[in-house]
């Protein structure tokens, strides 16, 4: 469907359009879990500053955010389903917009990547099937611990999950976000339904590729209808094993998923290439063939540096490129990439998850000669 467009080498830093979203450049800030939500799982006290510092990104994708209380899987991750949470997000989005930025929020249900301590009355988390994930979650008092054994989601509960995604998407727009990204990656609920390694159901949501893809597509349909498809993105990770995610035929699976998403007219499709935070060629996969099935804006992610991003956008292999940890350490990443300036290194790993301002809002921006002269 899609034919790559050859662009200027400067295109990475030039304005672009993604559905209804107007972007100042083709650089996106990937969604980054930082476990710093405040009381009521509203954005924490430093979130306004954190996101505003990074408003020069063409698009900020705010951290993965729960669609309901049941959807939580980690300590300190925010929600977007209560009045208090929405009011907190309004402060964040207003600050980003005041600096000329565009911001969407990633919505997730963590599914089986959760723990009984997050669930009402200590119940089991839900998944497509009762298969425990070989992965860990983050508890405030204990740090990283094994996730709990899930139960299979009942068929009559599925409409409620779809409604929760729809409701959170409308509440996100109420909170001032320019759009929403659905987290269909990394072993969380929507991704777990997709894959035959985690979905052993025998009803209409299991078995064939068409059935396993049904929940993601129904959620996308519902959210597109609720907020407009031009404000909706979807993230997928075809070969990543994050969250103990695996499938016997990922190419066929994701070829089908992308073909079905394409007619919706999404703002963009966000594709994690290779192993999340690791090798980009961990499993053979034809991303060009996948892209050919999508008639829309294609966002590439995972391990990109400056030259890789320029090459991807110039060649038309990607329309947008998202950066994760580089945006944590470099609030002015767009400017640094444009000028090919040195990049800050990440602070200690323990500052990534939880904590306060240190390692969150205190990474330095570029020091300008004129600024030094003004202080002299």
mmCIF file of C-alpha atoms in Angstrom:
data_model
loop_
_atom_site.group_PDB
_atom_site.id
_atom_site.type_symbol
_atom_site.label_atom_id
_atom_site.label_comp_id
_atom_site.label_asym_id
_atom_site.label_seq_id
_atom_site.Cartn_x
_atom_site.Cartn_y
_atom_site.Cartn_z
ATOM 1 C CA UNK A 1 0.000 0.000 0.000
ATOM 2 C CA UNK A 2 2.667 2.466 1.096
ATOM 3 C CA UNK A 3 5.409 3.728 -1.205
ATOM 4 C CA UNK A 4 8.433 5.258 0.566
ATOM 5 C CA UNK A 5 9.060 8.929 -0.188
ATOM 6 C CA UNK A 6 12.630 10.142 -0.698
ATOM 7 C CA UNK A 7 13.229 13.279 1.366
ATOM 8 C CA UNK A 8 15.820 15.926 2.087
ATOM 9 C CA UNK A 9 18.557 15.006 4.613
ATOM 10 C CA UNK A 10 17.104 17.822 6.731
ATOM 11 C CA UNK A 11 13.637 16.261 6.825
ATOM 12 C CA UNK A 12 14.097 14.773 10.305
ATOM 13 C CA UNK A 13 14.112 18.304 11.685
ATOM 14 C CA UNK A 14 11.327 19.736 9.527
ATOM 15 C CA UNK A 15 7.561 19.930 10.257
ATOM 16 C CA UNK A 16 5.335 16.962 9.512
ATOM 17 C CA UNK A 17 1.729 15.851 9.801
ATOM 18 C CA UNK A 18 0.517 12.635 11.424
ATOM 19 C CA UNK A 19 -3.224 12.351 10.954
ATOM 20 C CA UNK A 20 -4.757 15.290 12.830
ATOM 21 C CA UNK A 21 -1.452 15.999 14.605
ATOM 22 C CA UNK A 22 0.779 18.849 13.469
ATOM 23 C CA UNK A 23 4.390 18.169 14.386
ATOM 24 C CA UNK A 24 7.289 20.632 14.546
ATOM 25 C CA UNK A 25 9.707 17.889 13.453
ATOM 26 C CA UNK A 26 9.829 14.145 12.848
ATOM 27 C CA UNK A 27 11.417 13.284 16.205
ATOM 28 C CA UNK A 28 9.184 11.666 18.822
ATOM 29 C CA UNK A 29 9.743 11.049 22.498
ATOM 30 C CA UNK A 30 8.865 7.402 23.101
ATOM 31 C CA UNK A 31 6.627 6.473 26.062
ATOM 32 C CA UNK A 32 8.850 5.941 29.098
ATOM 33 C CA UNK A 33 7.701 4.395 32.368
ATOM 34 C CA UNK A 34 9.253 6.343 35.256
ATOM 35 C CA UNK A 35 7.114 5.166 38.223
ATOM 36 C CA UNK A 36 6.682 8.636 39.712
ATOM 37 C CA UNK A 37 2.898 9.053 39.861
ATOM 38 C CA UNK A 38 1.560 10.846 42.922
ATOM 39 C CA UNK A 39 -1.450 10.185 45.200
ATOM 40 C CA UNK A 40 -4.384 8.679 43.354
ATOM 41 C CA UNK A 41 -2.008 7.690 40.545
ATOM 42 C CA UNK A 42 -2.206 11.194 39.132
ATOM 43 C CA UNK A 43 0.900 12.614 37.418
ATOM 44 C CA UNK A 44 3.549 13.344 40.038
ATOM 45 C CA UNK A 45 4.669 16.783 41.213
ATOM 46 C CA UNK A 46 7.586 16.952 38.781
ATOM 47 C CA UNK A 47 5.783 15.594 35.696
ATOM 48 C CA UNK A 48 4.787 19.044 34.455
ATOM 49 C CA UNK A 49 8.404 20.185 34.384
ATOM 50 C CA UNK A 50 9.667 16.879 32.979
ATOM 51 C CA UNK A 51 7.404 16.928 29.939
ATOM 52 C CA UNK A 52 7.629 20.685 29.374
ATOM 53 C CA UNK A 53 11.432 20.385 29.246
ATOM 54 C CA UNK A 54 11.017 18.004 26.295
ATOM 55 C CA UNK A 55 8.362 19.964 24.394
ATOM 56 C CA UNK A 56 10.687 20.564 21.429
ATOM 57 C CA UNK A 57 10.021 16.965 20.358
ATOM 58 C CA UNK A 58 7.784 16.858 17.322
ATOM 59 C CA UNK A 59 5.609 14.509 19.333
ATOM 60 C CA UNK A 60 5.732 13.525 22.999
ATOM 61 C CA UNK A 61 4.160 10.165 23.759
ATOM 62 C CA UNK A 62 3.521 10.330 27.481
ATOM 63 C CA UNK A 63 4.289 7.299 29.623
ATOM 64 C CA UNK A 64 2.111 4.192 29.616
ATOM 65 C CA UNK A 65 -1.030 5.066 31.575
ATOM 66 C CA UNK A 66 -3.702 2.792 33.022
ATOM 67 C CA UNK A 67 -7.184 2.646 31.540
ATOM 68 C CA UNK A 68 -8.622 1.356 34.836
ATOM 69 C CA UNK A 69 -7.606 0.283 38.324
ATOM 70 C CA UNK A 70 -7.447 -3.337 37.117
ATOM 71 C CA UNK A 71 -5.001 -2.350 34.372
ATOM 72 C CA UNK A 72 -2.174 -1.436 36.750
ATOM 73 C CA UNK A 73 0.884 -3.654 36.765
ATOM 74 C CA UNK A 74 3.649 -1.539 38.300
ATOM 75 C CA UNK A 75 3.982 0.777 41.280
ATOM 76 C CA UNK A 76 3.745 4.489 40.600
ATOM 77 C CA UNK A 77 2.349 4.387 37.073
ATOM 78 C CA UNK A 78 -0.375 6.963 36.348
ATOM 79 C CA UNK A 79 -3.952 6.463 35.262
ATOM 80 C CA UNK A 80 -6.386 8.293 33.026
ATOM 81 C CA UNK A 81 -9.769 7.226 34.380
ATOM 82 C CA UNK A 82 -10.498 9.442 37.421
ATOM 83 C CA UNK A 83 -11.172 13.156 37.740
ATOM 84 C CA UNK A 84 -8.026 13.635 39.820
ATOM 85 C CA UNK A 85 -5.860 11.957 37.206
ATOM 86 C CA UNK A 86 -7.382 13.983 34.383
ATOM 87 C CA UNK A 87 -6.876 17.222 36.312
ATOM 88 C CA UNK A 88 -3.235 16.287 36.816
ATOM 89 C CA UNK A 89 -2.755 15.591 33.131
ATOM 90 C CA UNK A 90 -4.324 18.947 32.244
ATOM 91 C CA UNK A 91 -1.389 20.671 33.942
ATOM 92 C CA UNK A 92 1.081 18.576 31.958
ATOM 93 C CA UNK A 93 -0.554 19.103 28.583
ATOM 94 C CA UNK A 94 -1.010 22.842 29.183
ATOM 95 C CA UNK A 95 2.693 23.211 29.970
ATOM 96 C CA UNK A 96 3.698 21.304 26.830
ATOM 97 C CA UNK A 97 1.305 23.291 24.652
ATOM 98 C CA UNK A 98 2.571 26.568 26.130
ATOM 99 C CA UNK A 99 5.983 25.666 24.714
ATOM 100 C CA UNK A 100 4.545 24.800 21.308
ATOM 101 C CA UNK A 101 4.648 21.035 21.779
ATOM 102 C CA UNK A 102 2.300 18.237 20.768
ATOM 103 C CA UNK A 103 1.565 15.442 23.237
ATOM 104 C CA UNK A 104 -0.400 12.193 23.213
ATOM 105 C CA UNK A 105 -0.658 9.587 25.955
ATOM 106 C CA UNK A 106 -0.018 5.869 25.683
ATOM 107 C CA UNK A 107 -2.880 3.846 27.169
ATOM 108 C CA UNK A 108 -2.304 0.344 28.481
ATOM 109 C CA UNK A 109 -3.754 -2.569 30.307
ATOM 110 C CA UNK A 110 -0.810 -4.550 31.664
ATOM 111 C CA UNK A 111 -2.796 -7.790 31.667
ATOM 112 C CA UNK A 112 -0.828 -10.704 33.062
ATOM 113 C CA UNK A 113 2.256 -8.534 33.647
ATOM 114 C CA UNK A 114 0.890 -7.528 37.024
ATOM 115 C CA UNK A 115 0.707 -8.578 40.662
ATOM 116 C CA UNK A 116 -2.078 -9.449 43.056
ATOM 117 C CA UNK A 117 -1.127 -6.459 45.221
ATOM 118 C CA UNK A 118 -2.430 -4.139 42.481
ATOM 119 C CA UNK A 119 -5.713 -5.988 42.049
ATOM 120 C CA UNK A 120 -8.939 -5.493 43.964
ATOM 121 C CA UNK A 121 -9.082 -7.767 47.016
ATOM 122 C CA UNK A 122 -5.802 -9.382 45.972
ATOM 123 C CA UNK A 123 -7.367 -11.126 43.004
ATOM 124 C CA UNK A 124 -5.331 -12.616 40.185
ATOM 125 C CA UNK A 125 -4.440 -10.367 37.242
ATOM 126 C CA UNK A 126 -6.110 -11.146 33.925
ATOM 127 C CA UNK A 127 -4.675 -12.479 30.688
ATOM 128 C CA UNK A 128 -5.951 -14.183 27.562
ATOM 129 C CA UNK A 129 -5.126 -17.510 29.245
ATOM 130 C CA UNK A 130 -3.979 -18.682 32.675
ATOM 131 C CA UNK A 131 -0.293 -18.690 31.753
ATOM 132 C CA UNK A 132 2.151 -16.988 34.081
ATOM 133 C CA UNK A 133 4.616 -14.582 32.493
ATOM 134 C CA UNK A 134 8.286 -15.249 33.065
ATOM 135 C CA UNK A 135 9.007 -11.628 33.904
ATOM 136 C CA UNK A 136 9.004 -9.194 36.796
ATOM 137 C CA UNK A 137 7.092 -6.150 37.954
ATOM 138 C CA UNK A 138 8.016 -3.272 40.260
ATOM 139 C CA UNK A 139 6.589 -2.943 43.782
ATOM 140 C CA UNK A 140 7.215 0.214 45.789
ATOM 141 C CA UNK A 141 8.418 -1.519 48.953
ATOM 142 C CA UNK A 142 10.180 -4.492 47.361
ATOM 143 C CA UNK A 143 11.564 -3.396 43.998
ATOM 144 C CA UNK A 144 11.397 -5.945 41.182
ATOM 145 C CA UNK A 145 9.465 -9.159 41.933
ATOM 146 C CA UNK A 146 7.955 -11.990 39.881
ATOM 147 C CA UNK A 147 4.535 -11.251 38.414
ATOM 148 C CA UNK A 148 1.524 -13.181 39.712
ATOM 149 C CA UNK A 149 -0.270 -16.078 38.085
ATOM 150 C CA UNK A 150 -3.135 -14.680 35.957
ATOM 151 C CA UNK A 151 -6.585 -16.004 35.301
ATOM 152 C CA UNK A 152 -8.124 -16.172 31.845
ATOM 153 C CA UNK A 153 -10.338 -13.219 31.007
ATOM 154 C CA UNK A 154 -13.959 -14.353 30.715
ATOM 155 C CA UNK A 155 -15.639 -13.814 27.374
ATOM 156 C CA UNK A 156 -18.339 -11.647 28.927
ATOM 157 C CA UNK A 157 -15.673 -9.373 30.449
ATOM 158 C CA UNK A 158 -14.182 -8.389 27.091
ATOM 159 C CA UNK A 159 -16.750 -5.658 26.264
ATOM 160 C CA UNK A 160 -15.846 -4.010 29.574
ATOM 161 C CA UNK A 161 -12.158 -3.956 28.636
ATOM 162 C CA UNK A 162 -13.023 -2.320 25.325
ATOM 163 C CA UNK A 163 -15.190 0.223 27.154
ATOM 164 C CA UNK A 164 -12.319 1.000 29.535
ATOM 165 C CA UNK A 165 -10.016 1.772 26.601
ATOM 166 C CA UNK A 166 -12.719 3.912 24.985
ATOM 167 C CA UNK A 167 -13.420 5.790 28.204
ATOM 168 C CA UNK A 168 -9.728 6.437 28.906
ATOM 169 C CA UNK A 169 -9.234 7.731 25.371
ATOM 170 C CA UNK A 170 -12.040 10.274 25.749
ATOM 171 C CA UNK A 171 -10.766 11.259 29.191
ATOM 172 C CA UNK A 172 -7.311 11.759 27.675
ATOM 173 C CA UNK A 173 -8.730 14.285 25.220
ATOM 174 C CA UNK A 174 -10.553 15.907 28.137
ATOM 175 C CA UNK A 175 -7.167 16.111 29.857
ATOM 176 C CA UNK A 176 -5.768 18.153 26.996
ATOM 177 C CA UNK A 177 -3.898 15.467 25.099
ATOM 178 C CA UNK A 178 -3.748 15.857 21.329
ATOM 179 C CA UNK A 179 -4.309 12.156 20.897
ATOM 180 C CA UNK A 180 -3.811 8.642 22.222
ATOM 181 C CA UNK A 181 -1.473 5.751 21.521
ATOM 182 C CA UNK A 182 -2.700 2.220 22.233
ATOM 183 C CA UNK A 183 -0.053 0.001 23.809
ATOM 184 C CA UNK A 184 -0.269 -3.112 21.672
ATOM 185 C CA UNK A 185 3.280 -4.230 22.450
ATOM 186 C CA UNK A 186 5.645 -5.803 24.992
ATOM 187 C CA UNK A 187 3.512 -8.601 26.349
ATOM 188 C CA UNK A 188 0.776 -6.458 27.868
ATOM 189 C CA UNK A 189 -2.883 -7.339 27.458
ATOM 190 C CA UNK A 190 -3.465 -6.436 23.810
ATOM 191 C CA UNK A 191 -0.159 -7.979 22.731
ATOM 192 C CA UNK A 192 -0.723 -11.094 24.853
ATOM 193 C CA UNK A 193 -4.023 -11.691 23.062
ATOM 194 C CA UNK A 194 -2.227 -11.442 19.708
ATOM 195 C CA UNK A 195 0.320 -14.193 20.312
ATOM 196 C CA UNK A 196 -0.087 -17.955 20.284
ATOM 197 C CA UNK A 197 2.525 -18.301 23.020
ATOM 198 C CA UNK A 198 0.260 -16.509 25.491
ATOM 199 C CA UNK A 199 -3.212 -16.960 23.991
ATOM 200 C CA UNK A 200 -4.533 -20.527 24.212
ATOM 201 C CA UNK A 201 -8.204 -19.576 24.043
ATOM 202 C CA UNK A 202 -10.716 -21.631 22.053
ATOM 203 C CA UNK A 203 -13.389 -18.941 21.647
ATOM 204 C CA UNK A 204 -13.630 -16.092 19.121
ATOM 205 C CA UNK A 205 -10.581 -14.402 20.663
ATOM 206 C CA UNK A 206 -8.201 -17.355 20.324
ATOM 207 C CA UNK A 207 -6.901 -19.914 17.866
ATOM 208 C CA UNK A 208 -6.525 -18.350 14.417
ATOM 209 C CA UNK A 209 -4.584 -15.182 13.712
ATOM 210 C CA UNK A 210 -7.872 -13.483 12.864
ATOM 211 C CA UNK A 211 -9.313 -14.370 16.253
ATOM 212 C CA UNK A 212 -6.210 -13.463 18.236
ATOM 213 C CA UNK A 213 -6.079 -10.055 16.547
ATOM 214 C CA UNK A 214 -9.744 -9.380 17.290
ATOM 215 C CA UNK A 215 -9.328 -7.614 20.651
ATOM 216 C CA UNK A 216 -6.678 -5.156 19.460
ATOM 217 C CA UNK A 217 -8.729 -4.324 16.380
ATOM 218 C CA UNK A 218 -11.952 -3.908 18.354
ATOM 219 C CA UNK A 219 -10.208 -1.606 20.832
ATOM 220 C CA UNK A 220 -8.715 0.422 17.975
ATOM 221 C CA UNK A 221 -12.136 0.673 16.300
ATOM 222 C CA UNK A 222 -13.778 1.829 19.535
ATOM 223 C CA UNK A 223 -11.143 4.458 20.304
ATOM 224 C CA UNK A 224 -11.039 5.710 16.712
ATOM 225 C CA UNK A 225 -14.805 6.215 16.852
ATOM 226 C CA UNK A 226 -14.558 7.950 20.230
ATOM 227 C CA UNK A 227 -11.771 10.469 19.506
ATOM 228 C CA UNK A 228 -11.279 10.316 15.748
ATOM 229 C CA UNK A 229 -8.813 8.023 13.951
ATOM 230 C CA UNK A 230 -6.525 10.942 13.138
ATOM 231 C CA UNK A 231 -5.798 11.301 16.863
ATOM 232 C CA UNK A 232 -5.087 7.620 17.430
ATOM 233 C CA UNK A 233 -1.792 5.747 17.147
ATOM 234 C CA UNK A 234 -0.974 2.100 17.836
ATOM 235 C CA UNK A 235 2.322 0.643 19.044
ATOM 236 C CA UNK A 236 3.418 -2.896 18.168
ATOM 237 C CA UNK A 237 6.597 -4.902 18.795
ATOM 238 C CA UNK A 238 6.566 -7.807 16.319
ATOM 239 C CA UNK A 239 9.546 -9.803 17.619
ATOM 240 C CA UNK A 240 10.247 -8.365 21.073
ATOM 241 C CA UNK A 241 10.191 -10.887 23.910
ATOM 242 C CA UNK A 242 9.536 -8.188 26.538
ATOM 243 C CA UNK A 243 6.913 -9.329 29.016
ATOM 244 C CA UNK A 244 7.590 -12.969 28.041
ATOM 245 C CA UNK A 245 5.973 -12.329 24.678
ATOM 246 C CA UNK A 246 6.400 -14.820 21.833
ATOM 247 C CA UNK A 247 4.633 -16.170 18.750
ATOM 248 C CA UNK A 248 5.385 -19.030 16.396
ATOM 249 C CA UNK A 249 4.759 -17.005 13.210
ATOM 250 C CA UNK A 250 5.236 -13.286 13.928
ATOM 251 C CA UNK A 251 5.488 -12.246 10.273
ATOM 252 C CA UNK A 252 2.111 -13.691 9.342
ATOM 253 C CA UNK A 253 0.558 -12.395 12.553
ATOM 254 C CA UNK A 254 1.698 -8.817 12.194
ATOM 255 C CA UNK A 255 1.163 -8.707 8.439
ATOM 256 C CA UNK A 256 -2.489 -9.416 9.237
ATOM 257 C CA UNK A 257 -2.652 -6.919 12.114
ATOM 258 C CA UNK A 258 -1.180 -4.100 10.039
ATOM 259 C CA UNK A 259 -3.382 -4.847 7.042
ATOM 260 C CA UNK A 260 -6.444 -4.561 9.282
ATOM 261 C CA UNK A 261 -5.243 -1.398 11.029
ATOM 262 C CA UNK A 262 -4.420 0.404 7.790
ATOM 263 C CA UNK A 263 -8.014 1.213 6.684
ATOM 264 C CA UNK A 264 -8.754 2.941 10.001
ATOM 265 C CA UNK A 265 -6.824 6.062 8.991
ATOM 266 C CA UNK A 266 -4.700 6.166 12.130
ATOM 267 C CA UNK A 267 -2.444 9.091 12.991
ATOM 268 C CA UNK A 268 0.501 6.693 12.943
ATOM 269 C CA UNK A 269 1.743 3.168 13.547
ATOM 270 C CA UNK A 270 4.625 2.925 16.042
ATOM 271 C CA UNK A 271 6.865 -0.095 15.393
ATOM 272 C CA UNK A 272 9.530 -1.408 17.764
ATOM 273 C CA UNK A 273 12.204 -3.025 15.614
ATOM 274 C CA UNK A 274 13.919 -6.063 17.138
ATOM 275 C CA UNK A 275 14.340 -6.749 20.836
ATOM 276 C CA UNK A 276 13.127 -3.912 23.040
ATOM 277 C CA UNK A 277 16.200 -2.072 24.300
ATOM 278 C CA UNK A 278 18.403 -4.707 22.667
ATOM 279 C CA UNK A 279 19.451 -6.187 19.336
ATOM 280 C CA UNK A 280 17.580 -4.898 16.321
ATOM 281 C CA UNK A 281 18.158 -8.169 14.416
ATOM 282 C CA UNK A 282 17.400 -10.664 17.192
ATOM 283 C CA UNK A 283 14.866 -12.498 14.998
ATOM 284 C CA UNK A 284 14.593 -12.348 11.214
ATOM 285 C CA UNK A 285 11.663 -10.121 10.293
ATOM 286 C CA UNK A 286 10.781 -8.195 7.137
ATOM 287 C CA UNK A 287 9.816 -4.704 8.307
ATOM 288 C CA UNK A 288 9.733 -3.404 4.734
ATOM 289 C CA UNK A 289 7.095 -5.972 3.853
ATOM 290 C CA UNK A 290 5.172 -4.972 6.957
ATOM 291 C CA UNK A 291 5.319 -1.317 6.068
ATOM 292 C CA UNK A 292 4.098 -2.025 2.550
ATOM 293 C CA UNK A 293 0.826 -3.154 4.146
ATOM 294 C CA UNK A 294 0.212 0.137 5.941
ATOM 295 C CA UNK A 295 -1.059 3.216 4.153
ATOM 296 C CA UNK A 296 -0.187 5.834 6.735
ATOM 297 C CA UNK A 297 2.486 7.443 8.902
ATOM 298 C CA UNK A 298 5.146 4.974 10.064
ATOM 299 C CA UNK A 299 7.104 5.613 13.257
ATOM 300 C CA UNK A 300 10.270 3.554 13.823
ATOM 301 C CA UNK A 301 11.782 2.830 17.227
ATOM 302 C CA UNK A 302 14.583 1.000 19.037
ATOM 303 C CA UNK A 303 18.233 1.901 19.254
ATOM 304 C CA UNK A 304 18.237 4.724 16.722
ATOM 305 C CA UNK A 305 21.053 7.244 16.766
ATOM 306 C CA UNK A 306 21.269 10.511 14.863
ATOM 307 C CA UNK A 307 22.540 9.134 11.565
ATOM 308 C CA UNK A 308 20.242 6.124 11.593
ATOM 309 C CA UNK A 309 17.255 8.410 12.114
ATOM 310 C CA UNK A 310 18.320 10.790 9.349
ATOM 311 C CA UNK A 311 18.841 7.868 6.971
ATOM 312 C CA UNK A 312 15.480 6.291 7.845
ATOM 313 C CA UNK A 313 13.523 9.481 7.246
ATOM 314 C CA UNK A 314 15.524 10.555 4.195
ATOM 315 C CA UNK A 315 15.055 7.204 2.502
ATOM 316 C CA UNK A 316 11.378 7.114 3.395
ATOM 317 C CA UNK A 317 11.801 3.897 5.370
ATOM 318 C CA UNK A 318 10.197 5.780 8.268
ATOM 319 C CA UNK A 319 8.182 8.977 8.526
ATOM 320 C CA UNK A 320 8.941 9.547 12.208
ATOM 321 C CA UNK A 321 11.566 8.159 14.589
ATOM 322 C CA UNK A 322 11.047 7.835 18.336
ATOM 323 C CA UNK A 323 13.793 7.946 20.951
ATOM 324 C CA UNK A 324 13.506 6.622 24.493
ATOM 325 C CA UNK A 325 16.439 6.779 26.873
ATOM 326 C CA UNK A 326 18.131 9.521 24.880
ATOM 327 C CA UNK A 327 15.152 11.732 25.773
ATOM 328 C CA UNK A 328 15.469 10.834 29.447
ATOM 329 C CA UNK A 329 19.040 12.123 29.553
ATOM 330 C CA UNK A 330 18.651 14.956 27.039
ATOM 331 C CA UNK A 331 15.623 17.216 27.492
ATOM 332 C CA UNK A 332 16.822 19.213 24.472
ATOM 333 C CA UNK A 333 17.481 16.136 22.343
ATOM 334 C CA UNK A 334 16.049 17.691 19.171
ATOM 335 C CA UNK A 335 18.492 20.580 19.357
ATOM 336 C CA UNK A 336 21.409 18.286 20.154
ATOM 337 C CA UNK A 337 20.619 16.010 17.227
ATOM 338 C CA UNK A 338 20.167 18.925 14.869
ATOM 339 C CA UNK A 339 23.531 20.410 15.840
ATOM 340 C CA UNK A 340 25.218 17.012 16.229
ATOM 341 C CA UNK A 341 26.129 18.119 19.743
ATOM 342 C CA UNK A 342 27.363 15.773 22.496
ATOM 343 C CA UNK A 343 24.706 13.847 24.416
ATOM 344 C CA UNK A 344 24.314 13.489 28.173
ATOM 345 C CA UNK A 345 24.775 10.014 29.585
ATOM 346 C CA UNK A 346 22.097 8.415 31.724
ATOM 347 C CA UNK A 347 22.487 8.783 35.465
ATOM 348 C CA UNK A 348 22.519 5.679 37.659
ATOM 349 C CA UNK A 349 19.979 3.017 36.559
ATOM 350 C CA UNK A 350 18.196 3.096 39.911
ATOM 351 C CA UNK A 351 17.034 6.631 39.084
ATOM 352 C CA UNK A 352 15.015 5.435 36.095
ATOM 353 C CA UNK A 353 12.170 4.005 38.156
ATOM 354 C CA UNK A 354 10.667 5.851 41.096
ATOM 355 C CA UNK A 355 12.158 8.667 43.116
ATOM 356 C CA UNK A 356 11.868 12.423 42.766
ATOM 357 C CA UNK A 357 13.431 15.190 40.701
ATOM 358 C CA UNK A 358 16.964 13.784 40.672
ATOM 359 C CA UNK A 359 17.472 11.784 37.516
ATOM 360 C CA UNK A 360 14.129 13.087 36.227
ATOM 361 C CA UNK A 361 14.123 16.856 35.761
ATOM 362 C CA UNK A 362 17.770 17.751 36.488
ATOM 363 C CA UNK A 363 19.493 16.629 33.297
ATOM 364 C CA UNK A 364 21.306 19.662 31.823
ATOM 365 C CA UNK A 365 20.531 21.334 28.525
ATOM 366 C CA UNK A 366 23.178 22.668 26.183
ATOM 367 C CA UNK A 367 25.176 25.582 27.564
ATOM 368 C CA UNK A 368 25.213 28.486 25.107
ATOM 369 C CA UNK A 369 28.141 30.923 24.891
ATOM 370 C CA UNK A 370 25.687 33.823 24.999
ATOM 371 C CA UNK A 371 24.171 32.422 28.195
ATOM 372 C CA UNK A 372 27.591 32.205 29.808
ATOM 373 C CA UNK A 373 28.344 35.792 28.734
ATOM 374 C CA UNK A 374 25.037 37.002 30.176
ATOM 375 C CA UNK A 375 25.859 35.494 33.545
ATOM 376 C CA UNK A 376 29.376 36.989 33.596
#
